[in-house]
CSV table of C-alpha atoms in Angstrom, one decimal:
chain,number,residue,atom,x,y,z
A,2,UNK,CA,-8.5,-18.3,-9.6
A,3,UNK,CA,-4.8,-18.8,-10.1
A,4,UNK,CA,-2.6,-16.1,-10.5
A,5,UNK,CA,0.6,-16.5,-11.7
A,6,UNK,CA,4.5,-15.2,-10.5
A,7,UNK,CA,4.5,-12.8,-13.9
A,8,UNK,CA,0.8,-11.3,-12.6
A,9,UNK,CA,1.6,-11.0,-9.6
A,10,UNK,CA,4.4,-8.7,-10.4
A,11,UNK,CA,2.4,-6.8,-13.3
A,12,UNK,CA,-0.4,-6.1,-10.8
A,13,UNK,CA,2.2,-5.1,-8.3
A,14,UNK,CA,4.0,-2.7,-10.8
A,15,UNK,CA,0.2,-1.6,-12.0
A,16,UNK,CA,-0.4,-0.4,-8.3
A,17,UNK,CA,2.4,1.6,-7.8
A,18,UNK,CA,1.7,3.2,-11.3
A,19,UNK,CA,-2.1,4.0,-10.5
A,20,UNK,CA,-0.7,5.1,-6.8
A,21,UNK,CA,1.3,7.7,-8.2
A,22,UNK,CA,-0.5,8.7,-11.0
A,23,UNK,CA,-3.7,9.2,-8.5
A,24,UNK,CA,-1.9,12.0,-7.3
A,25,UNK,CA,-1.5,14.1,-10.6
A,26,UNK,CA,-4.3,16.4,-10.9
A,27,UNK,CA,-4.8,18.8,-14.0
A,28,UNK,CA,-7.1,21.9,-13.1
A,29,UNK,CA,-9.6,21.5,-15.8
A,30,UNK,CA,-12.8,24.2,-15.1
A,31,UNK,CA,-14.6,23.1,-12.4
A,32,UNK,CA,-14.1,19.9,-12.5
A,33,UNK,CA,-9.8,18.9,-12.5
A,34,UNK,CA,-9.0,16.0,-14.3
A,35,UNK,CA,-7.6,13.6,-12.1
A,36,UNK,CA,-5.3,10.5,-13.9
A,37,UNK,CA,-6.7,7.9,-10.9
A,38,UNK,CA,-9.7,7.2,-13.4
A,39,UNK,CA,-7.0,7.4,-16.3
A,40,UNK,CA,-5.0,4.7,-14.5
A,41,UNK,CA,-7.5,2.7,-14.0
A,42,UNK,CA,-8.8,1.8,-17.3
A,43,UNK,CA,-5.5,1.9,-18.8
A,44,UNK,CA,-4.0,-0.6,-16.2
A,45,UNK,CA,-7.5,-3.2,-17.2
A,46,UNK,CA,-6.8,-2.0,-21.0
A,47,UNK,CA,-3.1,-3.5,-20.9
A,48,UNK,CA,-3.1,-6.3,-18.5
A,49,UNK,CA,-6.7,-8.0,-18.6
A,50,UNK,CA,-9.6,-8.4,-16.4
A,51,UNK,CA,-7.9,-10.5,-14.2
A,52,UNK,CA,-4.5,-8.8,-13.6
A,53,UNK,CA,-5.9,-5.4,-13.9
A,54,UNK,CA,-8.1,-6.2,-11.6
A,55,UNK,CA,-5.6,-7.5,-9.2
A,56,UNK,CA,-3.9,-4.1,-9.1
A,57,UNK,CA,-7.0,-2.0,-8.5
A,58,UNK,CA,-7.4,-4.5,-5.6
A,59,UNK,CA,-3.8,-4.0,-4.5
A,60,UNK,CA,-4.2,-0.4,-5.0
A,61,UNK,CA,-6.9,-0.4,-2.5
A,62,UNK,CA,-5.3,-2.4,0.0
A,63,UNK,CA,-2.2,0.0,0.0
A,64,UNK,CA,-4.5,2.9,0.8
A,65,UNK,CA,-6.6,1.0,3.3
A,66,UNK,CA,-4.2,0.3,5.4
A,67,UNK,CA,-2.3,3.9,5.5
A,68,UNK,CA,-0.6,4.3,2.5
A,69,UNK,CA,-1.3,7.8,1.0
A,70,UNK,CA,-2.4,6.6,-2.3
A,71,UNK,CA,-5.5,7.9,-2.9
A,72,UNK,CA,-6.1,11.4,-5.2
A,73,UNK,CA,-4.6,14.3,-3.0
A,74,UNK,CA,-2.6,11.7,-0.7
A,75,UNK,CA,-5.6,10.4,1.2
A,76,UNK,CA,-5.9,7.0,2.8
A,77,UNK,CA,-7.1,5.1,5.2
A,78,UNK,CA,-10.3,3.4,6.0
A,79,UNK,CA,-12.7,6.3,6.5
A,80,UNK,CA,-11.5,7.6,2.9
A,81,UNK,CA,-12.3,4.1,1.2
A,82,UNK,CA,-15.8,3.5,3.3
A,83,UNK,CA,-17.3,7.1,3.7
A,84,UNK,CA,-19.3,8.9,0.9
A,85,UNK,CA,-17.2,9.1,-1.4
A,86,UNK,CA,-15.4,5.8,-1.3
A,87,UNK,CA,-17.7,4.5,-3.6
A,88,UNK,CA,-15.9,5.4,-6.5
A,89,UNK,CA,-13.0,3.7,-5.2
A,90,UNK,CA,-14.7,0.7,-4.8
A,91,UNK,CA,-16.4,1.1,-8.1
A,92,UNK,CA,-12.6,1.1,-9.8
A,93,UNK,CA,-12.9,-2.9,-9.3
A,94,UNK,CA,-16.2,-3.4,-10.8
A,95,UNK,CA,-15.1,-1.3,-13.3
A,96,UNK,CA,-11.9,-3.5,-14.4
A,97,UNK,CA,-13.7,-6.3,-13.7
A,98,UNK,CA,-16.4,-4.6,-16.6
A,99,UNK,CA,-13.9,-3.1,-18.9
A,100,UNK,CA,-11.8,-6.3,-19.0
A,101,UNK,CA,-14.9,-8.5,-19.7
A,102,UNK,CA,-15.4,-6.9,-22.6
A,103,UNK,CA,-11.9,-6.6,-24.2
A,104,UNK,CA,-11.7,-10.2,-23.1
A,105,UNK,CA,-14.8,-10.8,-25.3
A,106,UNK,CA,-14.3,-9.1,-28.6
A,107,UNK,CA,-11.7,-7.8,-30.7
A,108,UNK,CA,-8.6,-5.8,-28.8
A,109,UNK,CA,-8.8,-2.8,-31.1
A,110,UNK,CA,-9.4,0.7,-30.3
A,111,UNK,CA,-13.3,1.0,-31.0
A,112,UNK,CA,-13.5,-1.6,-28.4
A,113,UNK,CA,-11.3,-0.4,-26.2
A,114,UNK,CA,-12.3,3.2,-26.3
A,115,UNK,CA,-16.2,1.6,-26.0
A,116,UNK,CA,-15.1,-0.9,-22.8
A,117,UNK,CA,-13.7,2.2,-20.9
A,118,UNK,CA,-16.5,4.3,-21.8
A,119,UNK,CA,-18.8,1.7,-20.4
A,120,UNK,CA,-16.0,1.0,-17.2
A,121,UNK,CA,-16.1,4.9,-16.6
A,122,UNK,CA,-19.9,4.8,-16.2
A,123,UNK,CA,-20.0,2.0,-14.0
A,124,UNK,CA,-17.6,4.2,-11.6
A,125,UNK,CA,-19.9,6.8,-11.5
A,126,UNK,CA,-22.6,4.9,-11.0
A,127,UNK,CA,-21.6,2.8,-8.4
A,128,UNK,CA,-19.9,5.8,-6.3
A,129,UNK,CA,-23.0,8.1,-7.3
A,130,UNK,CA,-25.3,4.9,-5.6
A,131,UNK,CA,-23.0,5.0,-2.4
A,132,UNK,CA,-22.8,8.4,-2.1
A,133,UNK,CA,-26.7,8.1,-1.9
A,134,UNK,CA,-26.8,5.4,0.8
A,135,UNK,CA,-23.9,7.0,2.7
A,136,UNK,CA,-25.0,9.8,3.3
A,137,UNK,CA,-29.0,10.2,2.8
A,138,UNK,CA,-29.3,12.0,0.1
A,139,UNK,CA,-32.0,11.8,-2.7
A,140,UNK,CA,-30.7,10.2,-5.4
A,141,UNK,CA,-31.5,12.8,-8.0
A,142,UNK,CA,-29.2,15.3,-5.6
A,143,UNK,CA,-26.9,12.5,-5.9
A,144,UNK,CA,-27.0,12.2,-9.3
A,145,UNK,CA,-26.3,16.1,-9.7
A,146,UNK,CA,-23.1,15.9,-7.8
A,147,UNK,CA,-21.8,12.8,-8.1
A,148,UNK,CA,-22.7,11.6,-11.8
A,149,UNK,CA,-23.3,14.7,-13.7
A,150,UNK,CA,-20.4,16.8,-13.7
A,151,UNK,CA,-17.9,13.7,-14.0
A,152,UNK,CA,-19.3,12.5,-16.9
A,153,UNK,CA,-17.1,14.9,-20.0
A,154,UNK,CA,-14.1,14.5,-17.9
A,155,UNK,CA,-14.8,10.5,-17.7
A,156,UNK,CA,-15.6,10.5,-21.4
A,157,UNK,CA,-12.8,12.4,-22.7
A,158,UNK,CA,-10.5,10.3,-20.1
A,159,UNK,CA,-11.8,6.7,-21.4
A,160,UNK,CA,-11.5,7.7,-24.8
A,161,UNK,CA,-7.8,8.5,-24.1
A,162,UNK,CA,-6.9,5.4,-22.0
A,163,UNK,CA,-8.8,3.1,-24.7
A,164,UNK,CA,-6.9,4.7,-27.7
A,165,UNK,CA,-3.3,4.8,-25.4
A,166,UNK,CA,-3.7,1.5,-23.8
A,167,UNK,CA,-4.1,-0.2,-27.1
A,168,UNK,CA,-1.4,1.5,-28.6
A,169,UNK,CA,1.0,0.6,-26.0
A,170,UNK,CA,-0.5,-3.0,-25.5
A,171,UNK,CA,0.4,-3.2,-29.6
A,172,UNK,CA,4.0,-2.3,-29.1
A,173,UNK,CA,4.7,-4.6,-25.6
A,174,UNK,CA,6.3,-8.4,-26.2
A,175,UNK,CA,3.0,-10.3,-26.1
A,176,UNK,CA,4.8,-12.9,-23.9
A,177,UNK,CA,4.7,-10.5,-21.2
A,178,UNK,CA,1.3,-9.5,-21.4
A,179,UNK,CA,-1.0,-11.7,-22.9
A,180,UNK,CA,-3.4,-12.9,-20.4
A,181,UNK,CA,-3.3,-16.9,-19.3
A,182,UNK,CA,-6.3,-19.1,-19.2
């Protein structure tokens, strides 16, 4: 897969964005809203699978080697491989999800909204599956803490990030941001 100068620097830009966004935390109930999973979708939303995905990737690079980039200024590599890196991992599958299906149908905000909804679950899933293996729990006690209460605060955050990344992706010079072959 070729990427090209102008990706390059979009997925570069992307990462710094999601790095500093991962920070902001809103206190929400129990559960605070955290705009990493905001980012996220709204980086694949704008820039495609493929350059999206690029600056998850470079995201997770940055905070695997030390950078604090990770929600609450963590990093390093027991952050991205112990229990709860799962979900960290899970952001790539989840551009790589998210993208395939705005790449696939119509960019417009039912499908948007329904590609992030669909990318927020594959998060959850995939960090809910390693937080099982990682640390030995039964999978329905996974499923209780690592699915379950995420999954208002990941549906009300998809449906923003599809609505707001297609209204911004509407008013950016296409030349900058529509996705090569």
């Amino acid at each position: 897969m070729r990427i090209t100068l102008r990706e390059q620097l979009l997925a570069a830009i992307f990462a710094g964005i999601i790095s500093i966004l991962s920070q902001v935390t809103i206190p929400f109930g129990l559960i605070p809203l955290t705009l990493q999973t905001f980012i996220i979708g709204l980086t694949v939303t704008i820039l495609g699978t493929k350059t999206g995905t690029w600056a998850i990737t470079i995201y997770l690079i940055l905070g695997l080697i030390g950078i604090p980039v990770f929600a609450g200024g963590s990093a390093g590599f027991g952050v991205l491989f112990g229990p709860t890196g799962g979900f960290l991992i899970g952001f790539i599958f989840n551009g790589l999800v998210t993208g395939s299906i705005l790449d696939n149908t119509q960019k417009n905000y039912f499908w948007a909204v329904v590609a992030n909804i669909i990318g927020a679950m594959v998060t959850l899933a995939f960090g809910t599956a390693w937080l099982k293996f990682g640390t030995g729990m039964e999978l329905l006690a996974a499923f209780k803490a690592g699915f379950i209460p995420f999954i208002i605060p990941g549906l009300m955050k998809a449906i923003a990030c599809g609505i707001l990344g297609i209204f911004i992706l509407r008013r950016l010079p296409q030349r900058y941001f529509a996705p090569t072959k």
